[in-house]
Coordinates of C-alpha atoms in Angstrom, one line a residue:
F1 CA 83.0 52.0 103.5
L2 CA 82.2 54.3 106.3
V3 CA 85.5 53.7 108.0
W4 CA 87.3 54.5 104.8
V5 CA 85.3 57.8 104.5
Q6 CA 86.1 58.7 108.1
V7 CA 89.8 58.0 107.7
S8 CA 90.0 59.9 104.4
W9 CA 88.3 63.0 106.0
T10 CA 90.5 62.8 109.0
I11 CA 93.6 62.8 106.8
F12 CA 92.3 65.6 104.6
L13 CA 91.3 67.8 107.6
A14 CA 94.6 67.2 109.3
G15 CA 96.4 68.2 106.2
A16 CA 94.3 71.4 105.9
E17 CA 95.2 72.3 109.5
L18 CA 98.9 71.7 108.9
G19 CA 98.7 73.8 105.7
Y20 CA 97.0 76.6 107.5
A21 CA 99.5 76.6 110.4
W22 CA 102.4 76.6 108.0
E23 CA 101.0 79.4 105.9
H24 CA 100.3 81.6 109.0
R25 CA 103.4 80.8 111.1
S26 CA 104.9 84.3 110.7
Q27 CA 101.6 86.0 111.8
R28 CA 101.5 83.7 114.8
R29 CA 105.0 84.8 115.8
A30 CA 104.0 88.5 115.4
L31 CA 100.9 88.0 117.6
A32 CA 103.0 86.4 120.2
R33 CA 105.4 89.3 120.1
A34 CA 102.5 91.7 120.3
A35 CA 101.2 90.0 123.4
R36 CA 104.5 90.8 125.1
M37 CA 104.6 94.4 123.8
T38 CA 104.9 97.1 126.5
R39 CA 103.1 100.3 126.6
R40 CA 106.3 102.1 125.8
E41 CA 106.9 99.9 122.7
R42 CA 103.3 100.5 121.6
S43 CA 103.8 104.3 122.0
T44 CA 107.0 104.2 120.1
W45 CA 105.4 102.4 117.2
A46 CA 102.5 104.9 117.3
V47 CA 104.9 107.8 117.0
L48 CA 106.7 106.1 114.1
I49 CA 103.5 105.4 112.2
A50 CA 102.2 108.9 112.8
A51 CA 105.5 110.5 111.7
L52 CA 105.6 108.3 108.6
C53 CA 102.0 109.4 107.6
A54 CA 102.8 113.0 108.3
K55 CA 106.0 113.0 106.3
R56 CA 104.4 111.3 103.3
F57 CA 101.5 113.7 103.4
K58 CA 103.8 116.7 103.6
R59 CA 105.8 115.5 100.5
G60 CA 102.6 114.8 98.6
E61 CA 103.3 111.0 98.3
D62 CA 100.8 108.3 98.7
S63 CA 99.8 107.8 102.3
P64 CA 100.5 104.3 103.8
T65 CA 97.8 101.6 104.0
K66 CA 97.4 99.2 106.9
Q67 CA 99.0 96.4 104.8
E68 CA 102.0 98.6 104.0
L69 CA 102.5 99.4 107.7
V70 CA 102.2 95.7 108.6
S71 CA 104.9 94.8 106.1
R72 CA 107.1 97.8 107.0
T73 CA 107.0 97.3 110.8
G74 CA 106.8 93.5 111.0
L75 CA 104.0 93.9 113.6
A76 CA 100.9 91.8 113.5
E77 CA 97.9 93.2 111.6
A78 CA 95.9 93.3 114.9
V79 CA 98.5 95.4 116.6
I80 CA 98.7 97.9 113.7
E81 CA 94.8 98.1 113.7
D82 CA 94.8 98.8 117.4
V83 CA 97.5 101.5 117.1
L84 CA 95.7 103.1 114.1
D85 CA 92.4 103.0 116.0
D86 CA 94.1 104.9 118.9
L87 CA 95.5 107.5 116.6
I88 CA 92.2 108.0 114.9
K89 CA 90.4 108.3 118.2
A90 CA 93.0 110.9 119.3
K91 CA 92.4 112.8 116.0
V92 CA 96.0 112.4 115.0
L93 CA 95.3 110.3 111.9
G94 CA 92.3 109.9 109.7
R95 CA 91.4 107.0 107.3
L96 CA 90.4 107.7 103.8
S97 CA 87.3 105.9 102.5
D98 CA 89.0 104.5 99.5
E99 CA 89.3 100.7 98.8
E100 CA 92.8 100.4 100.2
G101 CA 92.2 102.5 103.3
H102 CA 95.1 105.0 103.3
Y103 CA 95.9 106.9 106.5
I104 CA 96.5 110.6 106.5
P105 CA 97.1 113.3 109.3
A106 CA 93.8 114.5 110.8
R107 CA 95.4 117.8 111.8
P108 CA 97.8 120.2 110.1
V109 CA 101.2 118.4 110.0
S110 CA 102.9 121.7 111.1
E111 CA 101.2 121.3 114.5
L112 CA 101.5 117.6 115.1
R113 CA 103.9 116.8 118.0
V114 CA 105.2 113.7 119.7
S115 CA 103.1 114.5 122.7
D116 CA 99.9 114.6 120.6
V117 CA 100.6 111.0 119.7
L118 CA 101.6 109.9 123.2
L119 CA 98.5 111.4 124.7
G120 CA 96.4 109.7 122.1
V121 CA 97.9 106.3 122.7
I122 CA 98.0 106.5 126.4
G123 CA 94.7 108.2 126.8
T124 CA 93.7 111.2 128.9
D125 CA 89.9 111.0 129.2
G126 CA 89.7 108.7 132.3
K127 CA 86.5 107.1 131.1
G128 CA 85.6 103.9 132.7
R129 CA 87.8 104.6 135.7
D130 CA 87.0 105.6 139.3
E131 CA 87.5 109.3 139.2
A132 CA 87.7 109.6 143.0
K133 CA 90.8 107.3 143.0
L134 CA 92.5 109.3 140.3
A135 CA 91.8 112.7 141.9
A136 CA 94.7 112.4 144.3
V137 CA 97.3 112.3 141.6
S138 CA 95.5 114.3 138.8
G139 CA 97.5 117.5 139.7
V140 CA 100.8 115.6 139.4
I141 CA 99.8 114.0 136.1
A142 CA 98.7 117.3 134.7
S143 CA 102.0 118.9 135.7
F144 CA 103.8 116.0 134.2
W145 CA 102.0 116.3 130.8
D146 CA 102.5 120.1 130.9
T147 CA 106.2 119.5 131.3
I148 CA 106.3 117.0 128.4
T149 CA 104.4 119.2 126.0
R150 CA 106.7 122.2 126.7
H151 CA 109.9 120.2 126.6
E152 CA 112.4 120.7 123.8
S153 CA 112.3 117.0 122.8
N154 CA 108.6 117.4 122.0
V155 CA 109.4 117.9 118.4
L156 CA 107.2 118.0 115.4
L157 CA 106.5 114.7 113.8
L158 CA 108.0 116.1 110.5
D159 CA 111.3 116.5 112.3
L160 CA 111.7 112.8 113.1
D161 CA 113.9 110.7 110.8
V162 CA 111.7 107.7 110.0
D163 CA 112.3 107.3 106.3

């Protein structure tokens, strides 16, 4: 009897594992793609997501939810969460405290630029790093970011064609 119970449970649990793997195969592919994502790709997605939120807000439409962004971009939910967290920390986006968790611009959309998003995703605070090692290049980096923020391609998020 005990052998029969053991075999039955083994078959049942193996079937459950296979069912779970089959059901979540697309998410597994998305996570694998996310693991190979470069900083540039991540920054590009952040700009696209921020621009989408800004444009919808400007038009008075419903702001996107995390699930909508996942289905629209094809990225893994964990990647979308990370990008949204970066944008919230950078005060580019804010999350509404409703059930679905809509994301809206945290600043006036007429002031949000591509460089705001890039600085938010890449980070500028230097926390957790050895400041002495960074001091040697800080002037160059500051000049670089100054050039980027003043460049003509640093357009408003509203001017991007993401719809």
